[in-house]
Amino acid sequence: MIEHKETNNKYNTEMELRQKGEIFRLFNKIAYRYDITNRLLSLGRDAYWRRELVRQVKIEKEHDFFLLDLATGTGEVMKTFRDVFPDYGYLLGIDLSEGMIRAGMGKFNNEKQTCLFAVMDVMCQGIRSEKINVVTMAFGIRNVSKISSALREIYRVLKPGGQVLILEFGLPQKWLKRKIYLFYLRYILPYIGGVWTGCPSAYRYLSETICKFPSHEQFSLLLEEVGFTNTGWTEFNWGAVLLYTATKPKESR
Ligand SMILES: C[S@@+](CC[C@H](N)C(=O)[O-])C[C@H]1O[C@@H](n2cnc3c(N)ncnc32)[C@H](O)[C@@H]1O
């Protein structure tokens, strides 16, 4: 169990967590307090970021509309989407952490027919090509070791003309803001997150992966290399949070 590994200090680096496939266990462990911890650490801004993501969905409703939310966690993106678009087709959230999914399912008690969850890897194994209108992913792409492969899978499952929206942490571009934010990431976030959830390694992992994630330009290039067009990003909180958007061309390769 993770408690044992933490006390042995064996699994604390990002690479070890990835290699050992332990990421979802970390999330299982913090699942029961995940939403409230996010509200606390972001001072309520995380709900606003997800709402902005949903506001940028540009796909028209159609009779077999499908939204796929990757690394859905407790289903917060799907919940926000349902609040804004109550009658838009089907929503499917996939995540590796059963604990996170279980914590989210209660939010959809009245919508069990149209809001579905599955324990599955973001590599989308099992989802047929060109079936999805919109793919969303909030704070999940950082956890993926092969980002380009994940983007190729997203491209594959999207219908031509479909849209991908990815919300992710980044680092502010301006020197002073970057320094302040790095201090927060390295010393304050793991402390507060650790005390609150009892799992400091989850927050050390968060800091490490944010620092290693590609820059705004690099990530947009990755999207374009896969074949996406209309790539762009919106910055929030000094550029510490980014919303990337892109479209699969109607005439796709
Ligand atoms: C920071 S949480 C984000 C949850 C949610 N999207 C949100 O907006 O709060 C990251 C989620 O990614 C999931 N995850 C990590 N690696 C994954 C993978 N390879 N496949 C599916 N889910 C994964 C974790 O279990 C966790 O629930």
Tab-separated table of N, CA and C in Angstrom, residues 26 36 47 61 68 90 101 104 114 210 223 230:
chain	number	residue	atom	x	y	z
A	26	LEU	N	-2.289	7.154	-5.788
A	26	LEU	CA	-2.207	8.427	-5.072
A	26	LEU	C	-3.562	9.112	-5.112
A	36	ILE	N	-12.776	19.471	-2.374
A	36	ILE	CA	-12.664	20.530	-1.364
A	36	ILE	C	-11.215	21.060	-1.297
A	47	ALA	N	-13.131	26.106	-10.145
A	47	ALA	CA	-14.484	26.009	-10.722
A	47	ALA	C	-14.610	26.992	-11.889
A	61	LYS	N	-25.090	21.154	-30.895
A	61	LYS	CA	-25.749	19.930	-30.413
A	61	LYS	C	-26.199	19.093	-31.617
A	68	LEU	N	-16.282	13.285	-24.348
A	68	LEU	CA	-15.407	12.375	-23.613
A	68	LEU	C	-14.507	13.202	-22.708
A	90	TYR	N	-24.614	12.689	-24.632
A	90	TYR	CA	-24.010	11.771	-23.669
A	90	TYR	C	-22.633	12.269	-23.228
A	101	ILE	N	-13.496	8.184	-9.286
A	101	ILE	CA	-14.778	7.993	-9.968
A	101	ILE	C	-15.891	7.789	-8.952
A	104	GLY	N	-17.059	10.839	-7.525
A	104	GLY	CA	-17.794	11.724	-8.450
A	104	GLY	C	-19.174	11.236	-8.819
A	114	THR	N	-27.271	9.324	-19.062
A	114	THR	CA	-26.517	10.126	-20.043
A	114	THR	C	-25.123	10.530	-19.551
A	210	ILE	N	4.306	19.800	-12.944
A	210	ILE	CA	4.051	21.142	-13.502
A	210	ILE	C	5.352	21.707	-14.064
A	223	LEU	N	0.221	19.535	-30.486
A	223	LEU	CA	-1.152	19.387	-31.012
A	223	LEU	C	-1.135	19.475	-32.540
A	230	ASN	N	-6.394	25.228	-35.773
A	230	ASN	CA	-7.005	26.268	-34.899
A	230	ASN	C	-6.501	26.145	-33.463
